[in-house]
Every structure is written in C-alpha cells, then in structure tokens.
Backbone as ProteinMPNN parsed JSONL, in Angstrom:
{"seq_chain_A": "XXXXXXXXXXXXXXXXXXXXXXXXXXXXXXXXXXXXXXXXXXXXXXXXXXXXXXXXXXXXXXXXXXXXXXXXXXXXXXXXXXXXXXXXXXXXXXXXXXXXXXXXXXXXXXXXXXXXXXXXXXXXXXXXXXXXXXXXXXXXXXXXXX", "coords_chain_A": {"N_chain_A": [[80.075, 97.268, 97.889], [82.532, 98.369, 97.15], [83.674, 98.564, 99.664], [83.889, 95.877, 100.451], [85.685, 94.999, 98.523], [87.918, 96.586, 99.132], [88.479, 95.7, 101.721], [89.133, 93.027, 101.196], [91.402, 93.427, 99.611], [93.104, 94.592, 101.502], [93.414, 92.426, 103.274], [94.782, 90.659, 101.603], [97.161, 92.069, 101.259], [98.175, 91.968, 103.869], [98.482, 89.178, 104.113], [100.399, 88.678, 102.126], [102.496, 90.245, 103.133], [103.011, 89.004, 105.622], [103.819, 86.48, 104.754], [106.136, 87.139, 103.342], [107.603, 88.187, 105.479], [107.859, 85.845, 107.046], [109.41, 84.332, 105.276], [111.825, 85.782, 105.213], [112.556, 85.649, 107.931], [112.84, 82.86, 108.205], [114.953, 82.41, 106.459], [116.978, 83.844, 107.806], [117.081, 82.382, 110.225], [117.857, 79.929, 109.156], [120.402, 80.509, 108.049], [121.811, 81.227, 110.365], [121.666, 78.757, 111.697], [123.163, 77.216, 109.906], [125.726, 78.338, 110.252], [126.067, 77.747, 113.0], [126.075, 74.984, 112.843], [128.396, 74.52, 111.33], [130.261, 75.488, 113.164], [129.921, 73.575, 115.189], [130.795, 71.275, 113.895], [133.44, 71.855, 113.016], [134.852, 72.963, 115.268], [134.109, 71.874, 118.14], [134.633, 72.75, 120.662], [133.828, 75.313, 121.145], [131.38, 75.438, 122.247], [129.523, 75.473, 125.267], [129.722, 72.913, 127.59], [127.604, 71.103, 129.557], [127.327, 69.126, 132.389], [125.147, 66.513, 133.457], [122.816, 67.128, 132.128], [119.775, 66.056, 130.733], [119.564, 65.32, 128.003], [122.181, 64.32, 126.127], [124.551, 64.83, 123.65], [126.796, 64.028, 120.968], [128.736, 66.639, 119.981], [129.772, 67.107, 117.434], [128.221, 65.467, 115.762], [125.782, 66.637, 116.322], [126.264, 69.106, 115.233], [126.201, 68.476, 112.496], [123.49, 67.81, 112.202], [122.298, 70.284, 112.786], [123.413, 71.832, 110.746], [122.276, 70.644, 108.448], [119.514, 71.075, 108.938], [119.533, 73.875, 108.845], [120.307, 74.327, 106.163], [118.122, 73.227, 104.78], [116.142, 74.928, 105.744], [116.907, 77.349, 104.557], [116.484, 76.752, 101.826], [113.7, 76.295, 101.856], [112.864, 78.813, 102.71], [113.576, 80.335, 100.465], [111.75, 79.246, 98.687], [109.426, 80.244, 99.791], [109.517, 82.897, 99.011], [108.585, 82.705, 96.473], [105.998, 82.134, 96.893], [105.123, 79.45, 97.056], [103.035, 76.628, 97.625], [104.013, 74.252, 98.727], [106.195, 75.247, 100.055], [105.082, 76.759, 102.121], [103.884, 74.799, 103.761], [106.121, 73.165, 104.243], [107.682, 75.071, 105.494], [106.41, 75.494, 107.953], [106.762, 72.958, 109.069], [109.617, 72.66, 109.082], [110.333, 74.812, 110.689], [109.193, 73.997, 113.087], [110.782, 71.73, 113.577], [113.232, 73.001, 113.909], [112.727, 74.366, 116.276], [112.491, 72.187, 118.071], [115.079, 71.056, 117.815], [116.649, 73.172, 118.769], [115.721, 73.396, 121.349], [116.721, 71.054, 122.425], [119.397, 71.671, 122.309], [119.805, 73.631, 124.168], [121.488, 73.62, 126.602], [124.034, 73.824, 125.504], [124.324, 76.133, 123.96], [122.79, 78.537, 125.197], [121.751, 81.209, 124.741], [121.675, 81.632, 121.93], [120.104, 79.444, 121.208], [117.664, 80.042, 122.45], [117.025, 82.389, 121.074], [116.732, 81.349, 118.469], [114.563, 79.647, 118.843], [112.579, 81.527, 119.357], [112.605, 82.971, 116.87], [111.774, 80.916, 115.124], [109.266, 80.306, 116.16], [107.875, 82.654, 115.543], [107.947, 82.473, 112.77], [106.336, 80.189, 112.32], [103.923, 81.178, 113.326], [103.443, 83.32, 111.502], [103.196, 81.951, 109.06], [100.987, 80.388, 109.533], [98.938, 82.218, 110.038], [98.686, 83.913, 107.802], [96.692, 83.902, 104.951], [96.824, 82.551, 101.831], [96.091, 83.623, 98.439], [93.002, 82.493, 97.228], [92.544, 80.672, 99.223], [90.432, 78.925, 101.538], [88.497, 80.733, 103.749], [88.778, 80.769, 107.33], [86.777, 81.668, 108.978], [83.291, 82.521, 108.976], [82.225, 84.615, 106.456], [80.275, 87.384, 105.431], [78.396, 87.208, 102.407], [79.517, 88.948, 99.528], [78.092, 91.816, 97.988], [76.787, 91.912, 94.726]], "CA_chain_A": [[80.917, 96.58, 96.948], [83.865, 98.933, 97.264], [84.182, 98.228, 100.993], [84.294, 94.463, 100.438], [86.885, 94.906, 97.699], [89.003, 97.21, 99.893], [88.803, 94.79, 102.823], [89.819, 91.877, 100.609], [92.729, 93.884, 99.192], [93.897, 94.743, 102.724], [93.75, 91.083, 103.762], [95.805, 90.102, 100.722], [98.411, 92.747, 101.57], [98.652, 91.387, 105.123], [98.929, 87.81, 103.845], [101.665, 88.772, 101.407], [103.507, 90.775, 104.044], [103.37, 87.983, 106.61], [104.576, 85.428, 104.077], [107.467, 87.697, 103.103], [108.248, 88.242, 106.789], [108.227, 84.474, 107.405], [110.512, 83.91, 104.409], [113.059, 86.426, 105.677], [112.899, 85.077, 109.242], [113.307, 81.493, 108.002], [116.301, 82.516, 105.888], [117.896, 84.249, 108.88], [117.234, 81.23, 111.114], [118.618, 78.914, 108.431], [121.808, 80.922, 107.952], [122.395, 81.094, 111.711], [121.847, 77.327, 111.945], [124.298, 76.748, 109.095], [126.959, 78.74, 110.942], [126.193, 76.956, 114.24], [126.444, 73.631, 112.434], [129.81, 74.534, 110.957], [131.024, 75.61, 114.414], [129.869, 72.296, 115.889], [131.586, 70.284, 113.152], [134.849, 72.247, 112.951], [135.431, 73.155, 116.602], [133.025, 71.752, 119.108], [135.009, 73.303, 121.966], [133.273, 76.653, 121.304], [130.115, 75.311, 122.961], [129.569, 75.168, 126.688], [129.249, 71.561, 127.862], [127.107, 70.984, 130.924], [127.114, 67.75, 132.827], [123.902, 66.297, 134.165], [121.645, 67.453, 131.31], [119.107, 64.817, 130.345], [119.91, 65.004, 126.624], [123.597, 64.547, 125.846], [124.84, 64.475, 122.273], [128.097, 64.331, 120.417], [128.548, 67.954, 119.379], [130.056, 67.05, 116.001], [126.997, 64.94, 115.145], [124.748, 67.668, 116.467], [126.606, 70.127, 114.249], [125.685, 68.034, 111.194], [122.025, 67.941, 112.229], [121.997, 71.712, 112.717], [123.788, 72.29, 109.412], [121.268, 70.159, 107.495], [118.28, 71.832, 109.196], [119.735, 75.236, 108.346], [120.294, 74.319, 104.698], [116.733, 73.006, 104.356], [115.404, 76.154, 106.063], [117.229, 78.34, 103.532], [115.789, 76.351, 100.593], [112.272, 76.543, 102.059], [112.705, 80.271, 102.733], [113.598, 80.79, 99.075], [110.476, 78.849, 98.107], [108.394, 81.156, 100.295], [109.538, 84.118, 98.198], [107.782, 82.428, 95.277], [104.68, 81.798, 97.447], [104.782, 78.072, 96.723], [102.283, 75.983, 98.697], [104.902, 73.294, 99.383], [107.091, 75.988, 100.933], [104.331, 77.135, 103.332], [103.751, 73.605, 104.599], [107.475, 72.795, 104.666], [108.171, 76.098, 106.413], [105.858, 75.205, 109.28], [107.404, 71.728, 109.561], [111.038, 72.885, 109.373], [110.42, 75.707, 111.85], [108.93, 73.148, 114.253], [111.978, 70.917, 113.822], [114.267, 73.901, 114.437], [112.392, 74.594, 117.683], [112.857, 70.979, 118.819], [116.542, 70.939, 117.822], [117.23, 74.189, 119.638], [115.393, 73.053, 122.736], [117.671, 70.031, 122.85], [120.746, 72.224, 122.41], [119.821, 74.742, 125.131], [122.632, 73.709, 127.515], [125.279, 74.064, 124.786], [124.351, 77.567, 123.608], [121.465, 78.96, 125.652], [121.268, 82.464, 124.173], [121.324, 81.421, 120.526], [118.985, 78.496, 121.134], [116.456, 80.778, 122.794], [116.753, 83.281, 119.947], [116.254, 80.543, 117.339], [113.215, 79.191, 119.19], [111.693, 82.677, 119.141], [112.518, 83.185, 115.418], [110.989, 79.841, 114.509], [107.887, 80.471, 116.601], [107.298, 83.74, 114.753], [107.762, 81.937, 111.416], [105.149, 79.329, 112.35], [102.765, 82.06, 113.474], [103.211, 84.068, 110.263], [102.742, 81.046, 107.995], [99.646, 79.885, 109.867], [97.967, 83.305, 110.044], [98.499, 84.45, 106.455], [95.937, 83.042, 104.037], [97.154, 82.912, 100.457], [94.973, 83.853, 97.528], [92.254, 81.286, 96.878], [92.356, 79.801, 100.382], [89.114, 78.979, 102.147], [88.613, 81.44, 105.032], [88.455, 79.98, 108.504], [85.58, 82.184, 109.628], [82.224, 82.832, 108.051], [82.179, 86.005, 106.036], [79.03, 87.624, 104.703], [78.625, 87.251, 100.954], [79.625, 90.315, 99.015], [77.007, 92.204, 97.091], [77.237, 91.985, 93.33]], "C_chain_A": [[82.361, 97.085, 97.054], [84.487, 98.572, 98.609], [84.657, 96.785, 101.039], [85.573, 94.288, 99.636], [88.097, 95.472, 98.447], [89.434, 96.304, 101.044], [89.574, 93.578, 102.313], [91.236, 92.257, 100.182], [93.645, 94.058, 100.398], [94.336, 93.398, 103.279], [94.851, 90.462, 102.911], [97.161, 90.764, 100.96], [99.02, 92.185, 102.852], [99.197, 89.99, 104.889], [100.269, 87.818, 103.124], [102.789, 89.27, 102.293], [103.958, 89.751, 105.073], [104.175, 86.846, 105.976], [105.993, 85.902, 103.78], [108.261, 87.766, 104.404], [108.716, 86.847, 107.215], [109.393, 83.978, 106.561], [111.833, 84.494, 104.881], [113.501, 85.828, 107.009], [113.441, 83.654, 109.105], [114.694, 81.485, 107.373], [117.328, 82.897, 106.958], [118.149, 83.074, 109.824], [118.071, 80.143, 110.448], [120.094, 79.252, 108.343], [122.493, 80.812, 109.312], [122.627, 79.625, 112.036], [122.994, 76.747, 111.123], [125.614, 77.099, 109.784], [127.164, 77.966, 112.24], [126.595, 75.527, 113.921], [127.91, 73.535, 112.066], [130.68, 74.659, 112.204], [131.055, 74.285, 115.158], [130.715, 71.229, 115.216], [133.07, 70.603, 113.251], [135.506, 72.311, 114.33], [134.335, 73.071, 117.631], [133.415, 72.236, 120.494], [134.522, 74.737, 122.147], [131.95, 76.622, 122.057], [130.367, 74.944, 124.409], [128.994, 73.77, 126.906], [128.837, 71.488, 129.322], [126.88, 69.521, 131.246], [125.775, 67.656, 133.541], [122.671, 66.687, 133.382], [121.063, 66.145, 130.781], [119.508, 64.382, 128.939], [121.375, 65.336, 126.389], [123.896, 63.999, 124.459], [126.304, 64.725, 121.971], [127.956, 65.636, 119.644], [128.882, 67.972, 117.887], [128.845, 66.512, 115.248], [125.865, 65.95, 115.202], [125.003, 68.817, 115.499], [126.099, 69.758, 112.861], [124.168, 68.164, 111.123], [121.628, 69.406, 112.067], [122.314, 72.271, 111.335], [122.739, 71.878, 108.377], [119.943, 70.894, 107.688], [118.385, 73.259, 108.663], [119.686, 75.304, 106.834], [118.879, 74.126, 104.162], [115.904, 74.269, 104.62], [115.677, 77.241, 105.028], [116.502, 78.024, 102.227], [114.29, 76.635, 100.71], [111.99, 78.043, 102.095], [112.717, 80.853, 101.329], [112.293, 80.427, 98.369], [109.335, 79.738, 98.573], [108.38, 82.479, 99.54], [108.714, 83.953, 96.927], [106.357, 82.036, 95.641], [104.212, 80.408, 97.029], [104.079, 77.421, 97.914], [103.159, 74.982, 99.451], [105.813, 74.01, 100.374], [106.38, 76.421, 102.214], [104.25, 75.952, 104.287], [105.121, 73.181, 105.134], [108.042, 73.797, 105.657], [107.677, 75.878, 107.828], [106.559, 73.99, 109.884], [108.853, 71.991, 109.956], [111.214, 73.827, 110.555], [110.135, 74.934, 113.135], [110.128, 72.282, 114.599], [113.124, 71.767, 114.377], [113.998, 74.204, 115.911], [112.816, 73.399, 118.528], [114.374, 70.857, 118.927], [117.174, 71.961, 118.758], [116.859, 73.992, 121.093], [116.391, 72.026, 123.261], [119.084, 70.567, 122.995], [120.834, 73.413, 123.372], [121.037, 74.759, 126.056], [123.948, 74.033, 126.814], [125.417, 75.517, 124.33], [122.982, 78.153, 123.936], [120.926, 80.223, 124.991], [120.817, 82.253, 122.726], [120.16, 80.456, 120.377], [117.67, 79.191, 121.446], [116.049, 81.72, 121.662], [116.18, 82.513, 118.758], [114.852, 79.996, 117.608], [112.221, 80.323, 118.954], [111.51, 82.965, 117.651], [111.586, 82.164, 114.785], [109.527, 79.909, 114.927], [107.176, 81.565, 115.82], [107.05, 83.278, 113.314], [106.508, 81.069, 111.357], [103.891, 80.185, 112.454], [102.432, 82.75, 112.152], [102.682, 83.16, 109.158], [101.352, 80.486, 108.272], [98.587, 80.979, 109.773], [97.668, 83.8, 108.629], [97.755, 83.438, 105.598], [96.246, 83.455, 102.609], [95.909, 83.072, 99.604], [94.31, 82.524, 97.171], [92.035, 80.34, 98.04], [90.949, 79.974, 100.939], [89.255, 79.671, 103.501], [88.168, 80.551, 106.187], [87.188, 80.45, 109.202], [84.537, 82.5, 108.568], [82.244, 84.317, 107.725], [80.885, 86.22, 105.27], [79.312, 87.695, 103.197], [78.654, 88.689, 100.481], [78.5, 90.573, 98.026], [77.55, 92.355, 95.679], [76.507, 93.085, 92.622]], "O_chain_A": [[83.3, 96.288, 97.046], [85.686, 98.305, 98.69], [85.712, 96.497, 101.604], [86.45, 93.515, 100.023], [89.182, 94.892, 98.395], [90.628, 96.161, 101.307], [90.553, 93.153, 102.928], [92.17, 91.478, 100.377], [94.825, 93.715, 100.336], [95.48, 93.237, 103.703], [95.752, 89.811, 103.439], [98.197, 90.104, 100.875], [100.226, 91.951, 102.922], [100.259, 89.646, 105.408], [101.17, 87.055, 103.47], [103.913, 88.774, 102.213], [105.149, 89.641, 105.365], [105.1, 86.315, 106.591], [106.947, 85.144, 103.949], [109.448, 87.444, 104.43], [109.84, 86.687, 107.69], [110.271, 83.281, 107.068], [112.843, 83.793, 104.942], [114.681, 85.533, 107.199], [114.385, 83.277, 109.799], [115.524, 80.643, 107.716], [118.421, 82.332, 107.003], [119.294, 82.799, 110.183], [118.9, 79.507, 111.1], [120.946, 78.385, 108.539], [123.633, 80.354, 109.398], [123.668, 79.274, 112.592], [123.719, 75.874, 111.602], [126.51, 76.261, 109.887], [128.285, 77.57, 112.558], [127.376, 74.923, 114.657], [128.591, 72.581, 112.443], [131.722, 74.01, 112.298], [132.091, 73.903, 115.701], [131.289, 70.373, 115.889], [133.876, 69.718, 113.539], [136.594, 71.771, 114.529], [133.702, 74.073, 117.961], [132.61, 72.144, 121.421], [134.769, 75.334, 123.195], [131.447, 77.67, 122.463], [131.297, 74.205, 124.733], [127.889, 73.48, 126.449], [129.632, 71.779, 130.216], [126.305, 68.777, 130.451], [125.327, 68.621, 134.16], [121.564, 66.591, 133.912], [121.807, 65.232, 130.423], [119.765, 63.2, 128.707], [121.767, 66.501, 126.445], [123.547, 62.865, 124.132], [126.964, 65.528, 122.63], [127.129, 65.723, 118.736], [128.323, 68.781, 117.148], [128.482, 67.048, 114.201], [125.092, 66.097, 114.255], [124.061, 69.432, 115.001], [125.622, 70.622, 112.125], [123.624, 68.579, 110.1], [120.724, 69.727, 111.296], [121.564, 73.095, 110.811], [122.359, 72.681, 107.525], [119.314, 71.295, 106.709], [117.428, 73.784, 108.095], [119.095, 76.226, 106.272], [118.481, 74.785, 103.201], [115.058, 74.634, 103.805], [114.764, 77.98, 104.659], [115.96, 78.926, 101.589], [113.68, 77.154, 99.776], [110.976, 78.492, 101.56], [111.95, 81.769, 101.033], [111.787, 81.198, 97.553], [108.38, 79.961, 97.83], [107.333, 83.119, 99.44], [108.21, 84.928, 96.37], [105.587, 81.642, 94.765], [103.045, 80.213, 96.69], [104.467, 77.628, 99.064], [103.062, 74.871, 100.673], [106.166, 73.45, 101.412], [106.995, 76.451, 103.28], [104.516, 76.09, 105.481], [105.27, 72.877, 106.317], [108.795, 73.427, 106.557], [108.425, 76.051, 108.79], [106.907, 73.989, 111.065], [109.28, 71.595, 111.04], [112.145, 73.661, 111.344], [110.767, 75.186, 114.161], [110.459, 72.114, 115.773], [113.895, 71.302, 115.217], [114.934, 74.289, 116.707], [113.431, 73.57, 119.581], [114.9, 70.585, 120.007], [118.133, 71.647, 119.464], [117.614, 74.387, 121.982], [116.847, 72.117, 124.401], [119.893, 69.989, 123.722], [121.839, 74.124, 123.383], [121.588, 75.836, 126.285], [124.892, 74.475, 127.469], [126.521, 76.062, 124.321], [122.119, 78.257, 123.065], [119.731, 80.29, 124.707], [119.714, 82.646, 122.348], [119.314, 80.64, 119.502], [116.667, 78.951, 120.774], [114.868, 81.832, 121.334], [115.243, 82.982, 118.111], [114.042, 79.895, 116.687], [111.14, 80.098, 118.41], [110.383, 83.18, 117.204], [110.709, 82.52, 113.998], [108.641, 79.602, 114.13], [106.003, 81.421, 115.473], [106.048, 83.656, 112.708], [105.705, 81.205, 110.434], [102.909, 79.943, 111.752], [101.275, 82.764, 111.731], [101.805, 83.566, 108.395], [100.622, 80.147, 107.341], [97.436, 80.682, 109.454], [96.514, 84.075, 108.3], [98.133, 82.269, 105.524], [95.961, 84.586, 102.215], [94.81, 82.697, 100.011], [94.99, 81.55, 96.85], [91.401, 79.298, 97.868], [90.351, 81.044, 100.822], [90.059, 79.236, 104.326], [87.297, 79.696, 106.034], [86.585, 79.683, 109.953], [84.867, 82.719, 107.403], [82.275, 85.163, 108.618], [80.443, 85.335, 104.537], [80.358, 88.191, 102.78], [77.911, 89.538, 100.973], [78.029, 89.672, 97.331], [78.65, 92.869, 95.477], [76.738, 93.315, 91.435]]}, "name": "protein", "num_of_chains": 1, "seq": "XXXXXXXXXXXXXXXXXXXXXXXXXXXXXXXXXXXXXXXXXXXXXXXXXXXXXXXXXXXXXXXXXXXXXXXXXXXXXXXXXXXXXXXXXXXXXXXXXXXXXXXXXXXXXXXXXXXXXXXXXXXXXXXXXXXXXXXXXXXXXXXXXX"}
C-alpha cells in the first residue's frame, strides 16, 4: 500500500514538473517568436533572403504570422501554469504550428528556426508524456491493495 502510494506520488511529481517545464519552454518560444515577428514587421532587411527556396514569403507578412503565433504561445504557456486542460491541448497544437512556421522560415533565419523547432518539439514531448491528475493511464497497472 505504501509502495503504490509512493509510486503514484512520484508520477504526479514528474507530471507536474514536465508540465511546468513545458510552460516555461512555451513561454520562451513565444517571447522569441514575438521578437522575431517584430523584427520581420519593422525591418525585414535583418533576415537573410535566399533565392531558389521553394517557399517564398513576404517577410513583413511572415513577421505578423510569427508575432501572432508567439502571442498565442505566451497565453497558452500562462494557462499551463494553472494546469488547465485547454492549455495542454492548445500547447500541443501551438507548438506544432510553431514547428511548421519555423520550418518554412529556415532559409531566412536558420539558427533561430532550428532552435525554435527543438524548443517546440520538447514542449510537445513534455505535454504528451505528463499525465495530469485523474487521467486514465495508457498502460495497464495492477490494482492497488486496499
């Protein structure tokens, strides 16, 4: 009985820690995207423009997309601090959209895009692995003795 309780408590600590980690990572990714969006809107000559890339965008328009994604990521990250279910689901979705957006912007800022893809991948992993309290476990666990 004590072992099952201790194991459950450890799992809850991991779930809480991973959710907190995902919230911080999503906030960092969102703030970086906000700054990249502002750079794209204000001065799009700070980005490297490569000819011959399959996806070509107006950098000012792309700056607005990045700014909006960053703002939504910050709001969702704040919701993750409150362990809201909508924030977990939205966090996975927004992190996926950030990955897609940064893949498309690889030729304009390759280092930051790669970093943002990695940040967002870790956020998705953390939100998918952590099981909040009351969630149905994915694997069969033996019933605890009463």
